Coordinates of C-alpha atoms in Angstrom, one line a residue:
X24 CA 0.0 0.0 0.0
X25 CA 0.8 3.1 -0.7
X26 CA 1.4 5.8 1.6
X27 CA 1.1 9.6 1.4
X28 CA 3.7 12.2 3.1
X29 CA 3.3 15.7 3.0
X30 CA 5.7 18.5 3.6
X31 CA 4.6 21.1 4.9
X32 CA 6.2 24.9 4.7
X33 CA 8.1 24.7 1.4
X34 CA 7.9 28.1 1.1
X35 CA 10.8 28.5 -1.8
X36 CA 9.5 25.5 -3.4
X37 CA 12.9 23.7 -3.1
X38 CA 12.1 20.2 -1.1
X39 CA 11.6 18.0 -4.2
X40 CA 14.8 19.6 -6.0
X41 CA 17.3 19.4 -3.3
X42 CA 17.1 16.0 -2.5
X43 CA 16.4 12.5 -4.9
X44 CA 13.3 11.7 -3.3
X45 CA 13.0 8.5 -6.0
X46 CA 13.5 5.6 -3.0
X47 CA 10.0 6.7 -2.2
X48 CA 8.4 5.4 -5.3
X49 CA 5.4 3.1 -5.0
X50 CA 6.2 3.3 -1.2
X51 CA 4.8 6.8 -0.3
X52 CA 2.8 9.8 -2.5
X53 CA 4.3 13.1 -1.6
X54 CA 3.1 16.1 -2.0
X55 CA 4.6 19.3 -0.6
X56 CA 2.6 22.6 0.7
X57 CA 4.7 25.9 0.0
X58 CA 1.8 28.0 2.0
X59 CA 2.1 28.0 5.6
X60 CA -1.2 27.0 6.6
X61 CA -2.2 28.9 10.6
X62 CA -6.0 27.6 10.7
X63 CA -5.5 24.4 12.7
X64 CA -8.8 23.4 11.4
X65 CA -8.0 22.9 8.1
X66 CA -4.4 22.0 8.4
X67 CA -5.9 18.9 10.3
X68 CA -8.1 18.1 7.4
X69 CA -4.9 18.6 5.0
X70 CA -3.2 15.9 6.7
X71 CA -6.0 13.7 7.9
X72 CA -5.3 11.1 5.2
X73 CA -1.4 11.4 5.8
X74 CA 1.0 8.3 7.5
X75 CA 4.0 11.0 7.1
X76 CA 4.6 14.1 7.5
X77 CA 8.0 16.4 7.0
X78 CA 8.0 19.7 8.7
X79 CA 10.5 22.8 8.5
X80 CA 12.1 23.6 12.2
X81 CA 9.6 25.2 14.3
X82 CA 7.3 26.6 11.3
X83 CA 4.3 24.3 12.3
X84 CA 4.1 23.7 16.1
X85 CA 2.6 20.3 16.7
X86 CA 1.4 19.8 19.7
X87 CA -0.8 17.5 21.2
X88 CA -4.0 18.8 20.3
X89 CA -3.1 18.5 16.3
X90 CA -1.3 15.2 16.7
X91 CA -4.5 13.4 18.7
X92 CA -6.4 14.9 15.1
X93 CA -4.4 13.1 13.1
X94 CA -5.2 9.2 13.4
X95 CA -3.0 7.5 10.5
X96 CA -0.2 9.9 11.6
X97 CA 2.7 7.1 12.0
X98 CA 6.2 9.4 11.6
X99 CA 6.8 12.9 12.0
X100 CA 10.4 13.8 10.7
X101 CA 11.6 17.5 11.4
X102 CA 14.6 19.2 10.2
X103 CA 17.2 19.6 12.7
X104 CA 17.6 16.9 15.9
X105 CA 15.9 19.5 18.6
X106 CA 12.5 20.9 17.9
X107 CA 10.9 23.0 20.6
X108 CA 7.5 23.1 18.9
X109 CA 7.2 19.0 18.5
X110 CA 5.4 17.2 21.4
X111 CA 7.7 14.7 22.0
X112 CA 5.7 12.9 24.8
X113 CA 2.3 13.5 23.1
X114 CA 3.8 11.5 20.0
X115 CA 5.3 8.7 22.1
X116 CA 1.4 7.8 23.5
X117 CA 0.0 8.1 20.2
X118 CA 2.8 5.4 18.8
X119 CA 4.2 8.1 16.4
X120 CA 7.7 8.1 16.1
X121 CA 9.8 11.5 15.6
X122 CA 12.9 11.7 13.5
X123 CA 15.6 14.8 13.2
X124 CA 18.4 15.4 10.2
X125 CA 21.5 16.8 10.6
X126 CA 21.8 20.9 10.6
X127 CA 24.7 22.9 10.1
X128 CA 25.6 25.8 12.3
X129 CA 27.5 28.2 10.0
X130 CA 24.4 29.6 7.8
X131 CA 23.0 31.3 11.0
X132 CA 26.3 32.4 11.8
X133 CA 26.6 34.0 8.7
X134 CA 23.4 35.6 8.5
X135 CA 24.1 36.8 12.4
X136 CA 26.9 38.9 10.6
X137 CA 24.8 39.9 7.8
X138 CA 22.9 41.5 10.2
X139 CA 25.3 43.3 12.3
X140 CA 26.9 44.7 9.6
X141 CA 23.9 46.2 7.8
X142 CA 22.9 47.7 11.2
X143 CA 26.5 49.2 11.9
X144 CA 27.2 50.3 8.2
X145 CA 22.9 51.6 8.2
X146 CA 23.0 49.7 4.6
X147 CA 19.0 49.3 4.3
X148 CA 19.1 52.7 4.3
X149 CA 21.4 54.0 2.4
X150 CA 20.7 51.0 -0.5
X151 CA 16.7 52.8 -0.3
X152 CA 18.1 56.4 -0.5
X153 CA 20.4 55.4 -3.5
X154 CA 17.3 53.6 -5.3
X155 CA 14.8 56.2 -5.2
X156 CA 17.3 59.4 -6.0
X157 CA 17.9 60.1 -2.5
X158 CA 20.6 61.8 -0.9
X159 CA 24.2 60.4 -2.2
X160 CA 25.3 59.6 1.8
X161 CA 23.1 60.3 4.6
X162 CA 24.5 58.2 7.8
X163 CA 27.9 57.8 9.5
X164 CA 28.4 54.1 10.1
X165 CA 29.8 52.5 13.4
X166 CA 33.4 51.0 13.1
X167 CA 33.5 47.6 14.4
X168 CA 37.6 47.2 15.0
X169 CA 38.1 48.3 18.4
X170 CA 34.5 47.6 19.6
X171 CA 32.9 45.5 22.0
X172 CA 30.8 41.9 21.1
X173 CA 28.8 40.6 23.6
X174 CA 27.8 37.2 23.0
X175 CA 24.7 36.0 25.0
X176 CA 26.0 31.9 24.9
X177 CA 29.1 30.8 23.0
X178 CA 27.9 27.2 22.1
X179 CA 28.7 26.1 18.2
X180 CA 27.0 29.2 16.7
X181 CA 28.0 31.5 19.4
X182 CA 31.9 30.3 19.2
X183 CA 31.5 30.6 15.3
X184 CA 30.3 34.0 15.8
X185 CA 33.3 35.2 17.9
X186 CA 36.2 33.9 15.8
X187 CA 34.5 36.2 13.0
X188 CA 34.7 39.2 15.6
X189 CA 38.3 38.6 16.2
X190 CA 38.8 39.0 12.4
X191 CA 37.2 42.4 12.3
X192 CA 39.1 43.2 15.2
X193 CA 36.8 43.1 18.2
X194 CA 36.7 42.7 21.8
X195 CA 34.4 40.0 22.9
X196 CA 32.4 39.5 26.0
X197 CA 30.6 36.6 26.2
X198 CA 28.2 34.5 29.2
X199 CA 25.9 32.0 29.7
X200 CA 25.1 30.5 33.1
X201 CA 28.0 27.3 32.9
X202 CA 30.4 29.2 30.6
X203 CA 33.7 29.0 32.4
X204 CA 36.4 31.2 31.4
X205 CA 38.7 28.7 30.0
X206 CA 36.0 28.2 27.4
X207 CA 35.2 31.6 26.8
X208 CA 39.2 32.1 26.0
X209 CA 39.7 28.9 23.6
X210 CA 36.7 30.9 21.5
X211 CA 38.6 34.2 21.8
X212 CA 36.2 35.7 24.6
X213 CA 36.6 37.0 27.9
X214 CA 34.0 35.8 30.1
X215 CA 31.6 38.6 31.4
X216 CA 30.8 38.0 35.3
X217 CA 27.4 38.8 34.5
X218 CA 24.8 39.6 31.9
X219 CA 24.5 43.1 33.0
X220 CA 28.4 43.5 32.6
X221 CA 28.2 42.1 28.9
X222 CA 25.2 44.7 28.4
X223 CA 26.7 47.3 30.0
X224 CA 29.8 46.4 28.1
X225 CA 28.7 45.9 24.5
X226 CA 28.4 48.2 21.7
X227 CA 26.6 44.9 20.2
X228 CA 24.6 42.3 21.7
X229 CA 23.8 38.8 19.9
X230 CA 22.1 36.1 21.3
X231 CA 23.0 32.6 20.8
X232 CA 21.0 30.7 23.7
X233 CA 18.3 28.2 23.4
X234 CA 15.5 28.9 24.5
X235 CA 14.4 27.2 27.3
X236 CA 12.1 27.8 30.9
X237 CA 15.3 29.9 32.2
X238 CA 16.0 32.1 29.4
X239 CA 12.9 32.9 28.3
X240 CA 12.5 36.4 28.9
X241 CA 16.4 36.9 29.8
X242 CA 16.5 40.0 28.1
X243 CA 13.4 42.3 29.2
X244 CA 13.5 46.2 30.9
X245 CA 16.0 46.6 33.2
X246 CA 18.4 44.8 31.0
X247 CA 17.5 46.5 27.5
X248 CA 17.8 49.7 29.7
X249 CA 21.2 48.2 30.9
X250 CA 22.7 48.5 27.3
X251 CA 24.3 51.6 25.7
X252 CA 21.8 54.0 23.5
X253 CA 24.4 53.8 20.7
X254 CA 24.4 49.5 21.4
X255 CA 22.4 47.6 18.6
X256 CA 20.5 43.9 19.1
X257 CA 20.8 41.5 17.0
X258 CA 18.6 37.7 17.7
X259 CA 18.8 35.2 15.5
X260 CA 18.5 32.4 18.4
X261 CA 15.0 32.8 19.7
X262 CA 12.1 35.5 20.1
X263 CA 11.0 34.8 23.8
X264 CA 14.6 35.4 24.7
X265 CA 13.5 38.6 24.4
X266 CA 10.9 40.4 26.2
X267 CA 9.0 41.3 22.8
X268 CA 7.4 44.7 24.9
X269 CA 10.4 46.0 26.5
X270 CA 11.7 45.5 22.7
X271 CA 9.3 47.2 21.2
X272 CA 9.5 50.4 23.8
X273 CA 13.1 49.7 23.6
X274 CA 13.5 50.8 20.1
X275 CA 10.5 53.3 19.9
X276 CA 12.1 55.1 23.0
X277 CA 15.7 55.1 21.9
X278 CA 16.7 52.9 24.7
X279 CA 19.2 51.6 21.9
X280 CA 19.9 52.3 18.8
X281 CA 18.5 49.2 17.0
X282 CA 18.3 45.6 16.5
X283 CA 18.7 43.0 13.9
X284 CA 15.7 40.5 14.1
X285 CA 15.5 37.2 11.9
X286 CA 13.4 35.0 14.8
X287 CA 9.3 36.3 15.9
X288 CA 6.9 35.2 18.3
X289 CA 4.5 34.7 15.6
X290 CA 6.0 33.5 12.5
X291 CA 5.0 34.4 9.6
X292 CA 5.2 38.1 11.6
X293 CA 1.5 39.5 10.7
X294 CA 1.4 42.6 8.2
X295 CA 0.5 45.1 10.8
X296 CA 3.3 44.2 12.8
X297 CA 5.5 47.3 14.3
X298 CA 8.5 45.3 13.8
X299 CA 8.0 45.6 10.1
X300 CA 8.3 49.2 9.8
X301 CA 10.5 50.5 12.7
X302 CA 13.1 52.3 11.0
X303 CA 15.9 51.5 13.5
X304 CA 15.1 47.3 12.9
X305 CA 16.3 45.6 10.0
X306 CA 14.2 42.5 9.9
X307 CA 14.4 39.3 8.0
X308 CA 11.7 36.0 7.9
X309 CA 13.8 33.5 10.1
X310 CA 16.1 33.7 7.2
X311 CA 19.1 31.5 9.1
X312 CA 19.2 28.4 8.6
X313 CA 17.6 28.6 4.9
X314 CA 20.4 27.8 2.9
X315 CA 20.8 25.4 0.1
X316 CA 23.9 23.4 2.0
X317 CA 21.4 23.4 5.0
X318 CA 18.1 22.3 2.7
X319 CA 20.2 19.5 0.9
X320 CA 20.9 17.8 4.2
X321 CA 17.1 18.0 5.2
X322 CA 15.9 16.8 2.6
X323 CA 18.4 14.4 2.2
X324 CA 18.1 13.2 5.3
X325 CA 14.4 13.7 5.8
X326 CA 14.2 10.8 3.0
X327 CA 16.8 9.0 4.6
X328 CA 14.3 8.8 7.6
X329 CA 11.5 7.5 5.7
X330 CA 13.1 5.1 4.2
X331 CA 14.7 3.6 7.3
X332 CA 11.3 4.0 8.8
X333 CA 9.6 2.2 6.2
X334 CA 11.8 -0.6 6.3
X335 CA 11.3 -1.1 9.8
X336 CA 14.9 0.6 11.2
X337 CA 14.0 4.1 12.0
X338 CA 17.1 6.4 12.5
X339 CA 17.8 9.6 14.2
X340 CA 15.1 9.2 16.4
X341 CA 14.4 11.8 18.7
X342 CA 14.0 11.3 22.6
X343 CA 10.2 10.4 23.3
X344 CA 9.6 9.9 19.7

């Protein structure tokens, strides 16, 4: 019998061409869904008929409420071996097994940059002014040599992050709550004693934690408030890190001079969103990880999955799952 997968969020409509999905034939139908799909009443009748399903990272939460609405639901594979927004437990009692693929850190470490430096160097801005006819230079850009990094975690993204800083010449600060300073110097970083020491301390913030019950909410007021006016923001780890109201009055208030977002609490952000037109916030759609070295291996691997699941050996399964 046949079986049908779906794949849901293939936004750039690049799952069937960056992977040879052909060891699914006569084995399982797939069909791929490149609109993101928030009414949970219809994405349960989308995949009501489906023994498979592929999702993207966190794009579609499923929790337990969606999973006990999908009866012939037998493997969920998600890109990436942790996902926050995947009842692990919920599958388990329903006798759905979960499987990850391998991710690789450097796009988000990349984009983290591309970030920074368009902030420092007010590139959206001056890229609009020179497209409509506007003034030929209208901004003084911050220099980077000679300024402070502070690194909010220096795991494999964080520790990428700060070797690129020591190539522009950078100090870097960096803490977590088990970073020890022996760690923080093999990555080129001086440990902070604190968070407020690395906010107080940074001309740039990034934040490279996951996001768990004890940093959610790490950053909120009194720390926002803790970092220099001239300081700029950047996230590309996770939205409730963030206090998203102290942000918001943050920026509006001139707390600090501006932030580079690519993660929201509500993805896709909705059109009326203040983030999108904030003039000190360059913004991009959770942009990091979308890369085609990084979508080759999920695919890749995502069929990988379903054939080892089919055949009765499931691999990379995740804890619960």
């Amino acid at each position: 019998m046949t079986l049908r997968c779906a794949v849901l969020d293939d936004y750039q409509g690049a799952a069937l061409t960056m992977a040879d999905w052909s060891p699914l034939a006569g084995r399982a139908e797939v069909r791929t869904f490149r609109e993101y799909l928030p009414d949970r009443d219809r994405l349960a009748a989308e995949l009501a008929d489906c023994e498979i399903v592929v999702i993207m990272r966190e794009r579609t939460p499923f929790d337990a409420d969606l999973l006990g609405r999908l009866p012939r639901l037998r493997l969920l594979v998600t890109t990436g071996m942790r996902n926050a927004s995947v009842d692990l437990a919920a599958a388990a009692a329903r006798g759905v097994t979960v499987c990850g693929t391998a991710s690789n850190a450097t796009p988000p470490v990349e984009l983290t940059w591309a970030l920074l430096l368009g902030l420092a160097r007010h590139v959206t801005t001056e890229n609009r002014a020179l497209r409509a006819g506007g003034p030929w230079q209208s901004t003084v850009g911050q220099d980077l040599a000679g300024r402070t990094l502070g690194l909010l975690g220096l795991g494999k993204i964080g520790t990428r992050v700060a070797r690129v800083a020591g190539a522009f010449g950078m100090d870097v600060l960096a803490w977590s709550r088990h970073l020890t300073a022996e760690r923080a110097a093999d990555a080129g970083a001086r440990l902070a004693s604190g968070k407020e020491e690395l906010l107080r301390g940074s001309d740039f913030v990034s934040v490279h934690l996951v996001l768990s019950d004890r940093t959610r909410g790490l950053l909120g007021e009194p720390e926002l408030r803790a970092m220099r006016p001239h300081a700029y923001l950047v996230n590309t780890s996770r939205a409730a890190i963030v206090d998203r109201d102290a942000l918001l009055r943050a920026l509006g208030e001139g707390w600090i001079a501006g932030a580079g977002l690519d993660v929201f609490e509500t993805e896709p952000l909705p059109a009326d969103d203040p983030l999108r037109t904030l003039p000190n916030v360059l913004a991009t759609p959770h942009l990091g990880y979308v890369t085609e070295r990084n979508y080759r291996t999920f695919y890749a691997e995502a069929v990988a999955d379903i054939t080892a699941f089919l055949d009765g050996t499931p691999v990379r399964v995740l804890a619960g799952g």
